[in-house]
mmCIF file of C-alpha atoms and ligand atoms in Angstrom:
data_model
loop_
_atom_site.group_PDB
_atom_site.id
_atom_site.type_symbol
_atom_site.label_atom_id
_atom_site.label_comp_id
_atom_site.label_asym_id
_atom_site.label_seq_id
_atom_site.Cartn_x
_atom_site.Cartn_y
_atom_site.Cartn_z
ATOM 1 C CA UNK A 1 0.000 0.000 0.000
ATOM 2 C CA UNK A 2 0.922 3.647 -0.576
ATOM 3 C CA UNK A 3 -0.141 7.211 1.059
ATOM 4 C CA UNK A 4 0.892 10.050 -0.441
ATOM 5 C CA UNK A 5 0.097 13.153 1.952
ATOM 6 C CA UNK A 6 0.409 16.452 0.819
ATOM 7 C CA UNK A 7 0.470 19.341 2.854
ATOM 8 C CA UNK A 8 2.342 23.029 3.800
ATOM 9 C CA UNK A 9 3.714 21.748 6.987
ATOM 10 C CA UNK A 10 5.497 18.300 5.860
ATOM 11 C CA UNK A 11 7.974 18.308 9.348
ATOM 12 C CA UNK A 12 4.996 18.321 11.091
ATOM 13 C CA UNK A 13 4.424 15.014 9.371
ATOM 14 C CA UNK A 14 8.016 13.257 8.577
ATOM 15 C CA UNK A 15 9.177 12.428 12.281
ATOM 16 C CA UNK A 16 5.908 10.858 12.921
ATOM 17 C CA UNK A 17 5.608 8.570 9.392
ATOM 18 C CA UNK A 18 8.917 7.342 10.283
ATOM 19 C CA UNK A 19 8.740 6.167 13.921
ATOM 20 C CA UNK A 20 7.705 3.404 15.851
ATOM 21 C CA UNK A 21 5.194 0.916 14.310
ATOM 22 C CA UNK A 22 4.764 2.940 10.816
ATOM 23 C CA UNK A 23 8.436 3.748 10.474
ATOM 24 C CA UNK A 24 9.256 -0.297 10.830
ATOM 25 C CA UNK A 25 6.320 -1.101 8.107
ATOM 26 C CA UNK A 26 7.866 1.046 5.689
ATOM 27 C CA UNK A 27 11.365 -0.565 6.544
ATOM 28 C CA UNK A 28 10.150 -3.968 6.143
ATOM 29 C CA UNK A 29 8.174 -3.191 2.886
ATOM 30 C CA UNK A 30 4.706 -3.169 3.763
ATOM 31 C CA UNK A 31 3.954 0.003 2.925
ATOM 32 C CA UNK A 32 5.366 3.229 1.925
ATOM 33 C CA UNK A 33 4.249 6.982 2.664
ATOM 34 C CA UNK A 34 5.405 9.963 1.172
ATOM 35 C CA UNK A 35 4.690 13.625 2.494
ATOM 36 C CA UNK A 36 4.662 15.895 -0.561
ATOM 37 C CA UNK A 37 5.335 20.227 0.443
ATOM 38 C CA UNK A 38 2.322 21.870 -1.423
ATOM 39 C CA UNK A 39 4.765 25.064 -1.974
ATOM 40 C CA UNK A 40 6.536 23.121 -4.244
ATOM 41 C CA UNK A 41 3.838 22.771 -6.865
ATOM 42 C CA UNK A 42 3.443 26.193 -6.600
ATOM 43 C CA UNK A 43 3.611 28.802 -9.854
ATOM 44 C CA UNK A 44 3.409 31.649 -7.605
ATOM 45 C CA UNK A 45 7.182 33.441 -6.971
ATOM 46 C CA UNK A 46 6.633 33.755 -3.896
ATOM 47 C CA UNK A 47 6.054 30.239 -2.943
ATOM 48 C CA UNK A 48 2.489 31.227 -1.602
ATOM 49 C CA UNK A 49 -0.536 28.381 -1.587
ATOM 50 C CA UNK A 50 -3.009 30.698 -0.126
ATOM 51 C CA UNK A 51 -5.231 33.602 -1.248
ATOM 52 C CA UNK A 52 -8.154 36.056 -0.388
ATOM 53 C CA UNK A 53 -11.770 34.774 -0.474
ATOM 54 C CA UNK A 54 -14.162 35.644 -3.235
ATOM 55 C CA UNK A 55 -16.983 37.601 -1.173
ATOM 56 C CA UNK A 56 -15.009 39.616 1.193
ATOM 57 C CA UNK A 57 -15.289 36.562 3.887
ATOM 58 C CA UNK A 58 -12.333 36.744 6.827
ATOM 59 C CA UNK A 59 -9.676 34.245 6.679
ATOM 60 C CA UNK A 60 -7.396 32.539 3.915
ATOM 61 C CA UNK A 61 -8.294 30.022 0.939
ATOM 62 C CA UNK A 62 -5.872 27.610 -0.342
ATOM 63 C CA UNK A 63 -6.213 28.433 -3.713
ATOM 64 C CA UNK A 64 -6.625 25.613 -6.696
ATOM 65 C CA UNK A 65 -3.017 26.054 -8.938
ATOM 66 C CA UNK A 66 -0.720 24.000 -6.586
ATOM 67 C CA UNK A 67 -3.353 21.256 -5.383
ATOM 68 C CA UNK A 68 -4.461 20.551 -8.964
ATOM 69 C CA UNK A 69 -0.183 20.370 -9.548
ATOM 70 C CA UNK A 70 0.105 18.391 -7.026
ATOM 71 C CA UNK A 71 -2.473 15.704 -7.218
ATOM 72 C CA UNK A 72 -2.091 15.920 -11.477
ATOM 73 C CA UNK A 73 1.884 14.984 -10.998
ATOM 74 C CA UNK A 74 0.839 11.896 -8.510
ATOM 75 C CA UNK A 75 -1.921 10.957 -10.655
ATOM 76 C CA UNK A 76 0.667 10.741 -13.821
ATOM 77 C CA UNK A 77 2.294 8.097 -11.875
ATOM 78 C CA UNK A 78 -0.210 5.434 -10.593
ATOM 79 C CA UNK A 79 -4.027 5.196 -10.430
ATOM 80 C CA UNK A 80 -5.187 6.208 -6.907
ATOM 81 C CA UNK A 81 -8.353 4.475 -5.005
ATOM 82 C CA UNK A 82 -9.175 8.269 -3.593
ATOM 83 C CA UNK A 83 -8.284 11.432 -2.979
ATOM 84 C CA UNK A 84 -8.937 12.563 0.634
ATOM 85 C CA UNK A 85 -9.683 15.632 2.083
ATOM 86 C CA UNK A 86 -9.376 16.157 6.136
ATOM 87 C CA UNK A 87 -12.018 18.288 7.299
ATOM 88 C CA UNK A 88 -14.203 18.705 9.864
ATOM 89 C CA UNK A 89 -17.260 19.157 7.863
ATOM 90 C CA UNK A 90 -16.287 15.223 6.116
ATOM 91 C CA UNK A 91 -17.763 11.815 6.790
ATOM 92 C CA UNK A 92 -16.641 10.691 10.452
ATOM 93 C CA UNK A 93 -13.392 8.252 10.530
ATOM 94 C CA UNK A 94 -14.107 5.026 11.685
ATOM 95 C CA UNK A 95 -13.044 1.465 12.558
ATOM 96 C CA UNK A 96 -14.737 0.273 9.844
ATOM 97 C CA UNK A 97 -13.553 3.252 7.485
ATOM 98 C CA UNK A 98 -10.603 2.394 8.593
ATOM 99 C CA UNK A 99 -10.641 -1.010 7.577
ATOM 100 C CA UNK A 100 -12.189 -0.399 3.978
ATOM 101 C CA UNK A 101 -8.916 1.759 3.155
ATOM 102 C CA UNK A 102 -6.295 -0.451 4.516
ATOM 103 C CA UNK A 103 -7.517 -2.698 1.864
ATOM 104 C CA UNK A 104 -6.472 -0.142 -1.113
ATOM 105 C CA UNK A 105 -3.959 0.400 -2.844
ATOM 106 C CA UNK A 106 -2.758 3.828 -3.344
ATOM 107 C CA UNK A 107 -4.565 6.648 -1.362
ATOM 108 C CA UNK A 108 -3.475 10.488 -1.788
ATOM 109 C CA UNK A 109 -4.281 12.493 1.779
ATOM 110 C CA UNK A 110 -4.969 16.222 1.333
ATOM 111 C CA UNK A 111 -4.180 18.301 4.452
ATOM 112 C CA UNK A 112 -6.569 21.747 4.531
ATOM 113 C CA UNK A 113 -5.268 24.804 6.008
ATOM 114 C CA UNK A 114 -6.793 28.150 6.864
ATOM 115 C CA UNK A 115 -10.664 28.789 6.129
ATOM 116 C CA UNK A 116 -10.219 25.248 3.738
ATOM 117 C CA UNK A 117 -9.707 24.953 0.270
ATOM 118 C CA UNK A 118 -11.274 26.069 -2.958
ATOM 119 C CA UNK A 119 -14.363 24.379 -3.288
ATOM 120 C CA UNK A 120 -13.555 23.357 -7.046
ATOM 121 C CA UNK A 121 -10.856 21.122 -5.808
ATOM 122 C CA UNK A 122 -13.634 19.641 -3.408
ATOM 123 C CA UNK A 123 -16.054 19.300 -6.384
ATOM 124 C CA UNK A 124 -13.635 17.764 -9.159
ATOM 125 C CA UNK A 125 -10.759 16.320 -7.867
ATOM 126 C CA UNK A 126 -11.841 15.017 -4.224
ATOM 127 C CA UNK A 127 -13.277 11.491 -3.790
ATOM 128 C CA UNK A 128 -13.582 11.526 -0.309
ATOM 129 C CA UNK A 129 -14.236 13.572 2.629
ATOM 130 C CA UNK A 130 -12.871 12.427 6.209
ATOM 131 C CA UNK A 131 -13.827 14.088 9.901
ATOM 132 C CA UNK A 132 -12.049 13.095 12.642
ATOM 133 C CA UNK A 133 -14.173 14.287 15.154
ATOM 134 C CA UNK A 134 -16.434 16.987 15.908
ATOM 135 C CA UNK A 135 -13.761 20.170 16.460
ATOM 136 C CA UNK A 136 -11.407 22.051 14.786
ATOM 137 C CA UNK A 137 -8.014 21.608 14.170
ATOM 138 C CA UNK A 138 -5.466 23.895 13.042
ATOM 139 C CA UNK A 139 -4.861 22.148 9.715
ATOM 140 C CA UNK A 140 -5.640 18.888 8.683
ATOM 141 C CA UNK A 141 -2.355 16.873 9.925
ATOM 142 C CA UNK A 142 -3.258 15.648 12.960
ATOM 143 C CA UNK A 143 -6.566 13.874 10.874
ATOM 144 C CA UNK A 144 -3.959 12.085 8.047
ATOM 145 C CA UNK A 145 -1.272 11.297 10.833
ATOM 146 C CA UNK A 146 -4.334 9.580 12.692
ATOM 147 C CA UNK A 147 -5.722 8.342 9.970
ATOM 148 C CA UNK A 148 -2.562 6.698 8.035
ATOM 149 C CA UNK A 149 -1.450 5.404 11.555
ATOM 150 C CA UNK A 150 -5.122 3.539 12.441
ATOM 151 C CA UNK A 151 -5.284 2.345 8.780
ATOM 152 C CA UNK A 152 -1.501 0.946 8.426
ATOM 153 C CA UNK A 153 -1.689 -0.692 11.655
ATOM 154 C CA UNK A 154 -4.309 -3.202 9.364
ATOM 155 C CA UNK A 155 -2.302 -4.241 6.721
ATOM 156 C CA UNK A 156 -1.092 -7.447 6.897
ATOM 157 C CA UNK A 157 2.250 -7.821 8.491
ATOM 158 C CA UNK A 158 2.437 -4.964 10.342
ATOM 159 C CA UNK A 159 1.230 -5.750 13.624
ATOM 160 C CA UNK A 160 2.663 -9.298 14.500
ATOM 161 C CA UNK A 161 0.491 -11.760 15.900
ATOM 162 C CA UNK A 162 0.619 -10.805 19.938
ATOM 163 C CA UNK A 163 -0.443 -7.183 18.762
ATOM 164 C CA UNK A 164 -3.239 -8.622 16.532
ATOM 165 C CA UNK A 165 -6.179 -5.449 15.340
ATOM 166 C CA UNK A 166 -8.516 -8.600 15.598
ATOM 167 C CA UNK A 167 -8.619 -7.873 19.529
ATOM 168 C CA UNK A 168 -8.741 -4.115 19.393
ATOM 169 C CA UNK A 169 -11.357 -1.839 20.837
ATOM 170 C CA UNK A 170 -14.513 -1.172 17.739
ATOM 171 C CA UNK A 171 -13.276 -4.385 15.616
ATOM 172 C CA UNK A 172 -16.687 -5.856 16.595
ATOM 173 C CA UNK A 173 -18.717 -3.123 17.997
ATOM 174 C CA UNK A 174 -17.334 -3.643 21.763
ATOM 175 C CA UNK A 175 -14.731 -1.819 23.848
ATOM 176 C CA UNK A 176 -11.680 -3.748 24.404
ATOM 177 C CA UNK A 177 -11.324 -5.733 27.954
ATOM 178 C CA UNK A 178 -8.398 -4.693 30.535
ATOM 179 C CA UNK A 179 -5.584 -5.710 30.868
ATOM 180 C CA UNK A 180 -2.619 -6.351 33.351
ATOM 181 C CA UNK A 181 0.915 -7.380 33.606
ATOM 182 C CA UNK A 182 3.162 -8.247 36.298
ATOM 183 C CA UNK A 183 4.006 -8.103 39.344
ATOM 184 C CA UNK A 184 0.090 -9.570 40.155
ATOM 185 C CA UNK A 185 0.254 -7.990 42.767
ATOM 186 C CA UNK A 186 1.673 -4.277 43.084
ATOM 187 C CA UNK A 187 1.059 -2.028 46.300
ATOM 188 C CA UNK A 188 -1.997 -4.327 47.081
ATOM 189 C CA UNK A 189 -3.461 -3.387 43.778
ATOM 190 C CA UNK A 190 -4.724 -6.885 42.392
ATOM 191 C CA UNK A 191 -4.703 -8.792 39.379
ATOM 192 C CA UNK A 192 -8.621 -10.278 38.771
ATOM 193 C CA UNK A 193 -7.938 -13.459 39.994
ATOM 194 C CA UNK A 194 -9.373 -15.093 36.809
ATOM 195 C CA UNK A 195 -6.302 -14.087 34.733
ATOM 196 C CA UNK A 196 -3.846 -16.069 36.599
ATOM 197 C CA UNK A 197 -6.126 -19.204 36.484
ATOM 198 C CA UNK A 198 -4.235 -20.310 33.477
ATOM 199 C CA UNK A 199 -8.092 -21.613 32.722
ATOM 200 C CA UNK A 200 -8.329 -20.720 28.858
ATOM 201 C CA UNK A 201 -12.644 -20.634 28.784
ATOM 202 C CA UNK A 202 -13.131 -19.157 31.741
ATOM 203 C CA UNK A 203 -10.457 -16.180 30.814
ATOM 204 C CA UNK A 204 -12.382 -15.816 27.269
ATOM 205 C CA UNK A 205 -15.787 -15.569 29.140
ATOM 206 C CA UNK A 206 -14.405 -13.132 31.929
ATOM 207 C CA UNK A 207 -13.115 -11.066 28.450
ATOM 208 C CA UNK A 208 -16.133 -11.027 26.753
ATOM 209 C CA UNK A 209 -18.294 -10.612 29.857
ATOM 210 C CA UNK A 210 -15.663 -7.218 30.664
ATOM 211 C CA UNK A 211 -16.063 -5.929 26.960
ATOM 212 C CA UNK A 212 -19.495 -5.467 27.446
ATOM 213 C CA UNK A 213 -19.857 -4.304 30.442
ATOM 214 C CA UNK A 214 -17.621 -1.828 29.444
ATOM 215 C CA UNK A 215 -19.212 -0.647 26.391
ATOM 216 C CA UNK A 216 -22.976 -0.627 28.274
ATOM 217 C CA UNK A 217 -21.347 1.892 30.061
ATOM 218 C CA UNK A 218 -18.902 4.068 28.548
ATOM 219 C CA UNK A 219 -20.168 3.507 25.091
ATOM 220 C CA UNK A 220 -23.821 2.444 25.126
ATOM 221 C CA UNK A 221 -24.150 3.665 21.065
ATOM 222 C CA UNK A 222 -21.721 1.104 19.970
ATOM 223 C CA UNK A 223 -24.125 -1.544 21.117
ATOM 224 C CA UNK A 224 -27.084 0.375 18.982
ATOM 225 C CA UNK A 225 -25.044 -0.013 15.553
ATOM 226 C CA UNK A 226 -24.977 -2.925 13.605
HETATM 227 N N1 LIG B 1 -9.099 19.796 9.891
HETATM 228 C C1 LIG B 1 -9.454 20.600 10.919
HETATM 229 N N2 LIG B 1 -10.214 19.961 11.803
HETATM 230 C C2 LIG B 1 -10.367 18.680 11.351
HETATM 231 C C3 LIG B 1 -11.055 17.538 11.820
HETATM 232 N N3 LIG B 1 -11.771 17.555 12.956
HETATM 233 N N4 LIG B 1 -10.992 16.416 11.078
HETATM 234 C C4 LIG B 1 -10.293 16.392 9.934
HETATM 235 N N5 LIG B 1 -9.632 17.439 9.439
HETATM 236 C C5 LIG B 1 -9.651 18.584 10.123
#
């Protein structure tokens, strides 16, 4: 799989692609992410991305010239799956949104800035428009660093098996169970005695009975959907 992420603040985005469990997928192959500067693609002399808005609104518009370059040069490359857009006013990211991308191929991740961008980009070159939550960022880096990270976590390989997505929170609707290590016992803080049974059914039920205890009530809507 490939992201390409394009935005006017790439450092914000290069120590973070290439650390810890999405640094070591790109090592070993898996998949590979590249964080494209928007000022590059850029006719203007002064390297500017940005302009007034038609209307006399307040605030900055990225304009269309370097997005279109942008997207037009990665396009003349490889076929892309879609074109995302991070913003809050997008479709909420999800588990299972999550899980449809990791299964693409090549996905291009557009990072808005200011008041957004011009709304011809949204209309003709966009495929897809991702929320990740309801508030406001400053730009939209934070939503593709989240986004690449909860999406490359699923492709095969990259989690190995004792850090299997199968057991994570939302993979089925129910909030993950808790869990301990040692000591079993620390400052009189116990261990559920359950866990160091070494009984293998009772453990699974004491899991599952945890889950949804847990989700009834921190997260009583997950148990309304599908
Ligand atoms: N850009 C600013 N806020 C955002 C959000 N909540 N989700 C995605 N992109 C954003």
């Amino acid at each position: 799989m490939r992201i390409d992420i394009i935005t006017v603040l790439p450092e914000m985005l290069e120590g973070f692609i290439n650390t810890s469990i999405l640094g070591r997928a790109q090592r070993k192959g898996l998949v590979e992410i590249h964080v494209h500067n928007l000022r590059d693609y850029t006719t203007d002399k002064h390297r500017r991305v940005d302009d007034y808005p038609f209307g006399g609104f307040a605030g900055m518009v990225m304009q269309c010239q370097p997005i279109d370059a942008c997207i037009s040069a990665l396009k003349a490359e490889r076929e892309y799956d879609e074109v995302i857009f991070t913003t809050p006013d997008g479709e909420r990211f999800s588990q299972p949104m999550a899980n449809e991308l990791s299964l693409k191929e090549n996905l291009i991740l557009l990072c808005g800035h200011y008041k957004g961008i011009d709304f011809r980009i949204r209309e003709h070159l966009i495929t897809k428009e991702v929320s990740i939550g309801d508030y406001v960022l400053t730009g939209g880096e934070i939503a593709a660093a989240a986004m690449a990270d909860a999406i490359v976590r699923l492709v095969p390989g990259v989690l190995s098996d004792e850090q299997s997505a199968l057991s994570d929170s939302f993979q089925d609707n129910l909030l993950a169970a808790p869990v301990y290590t040692r000591p079993a016992d620390y400052k009189g803080w116990r261990v559920p005695d359950v866990l160091l049974s070494g009984h293998e059914a009772r453990i699974k039920e004491w899991e599952l009975q945890q889950s949804m205890e847990r989700t009834r009530r921190l997260r009583p809507d997950l148990l309304q959907q599908g």
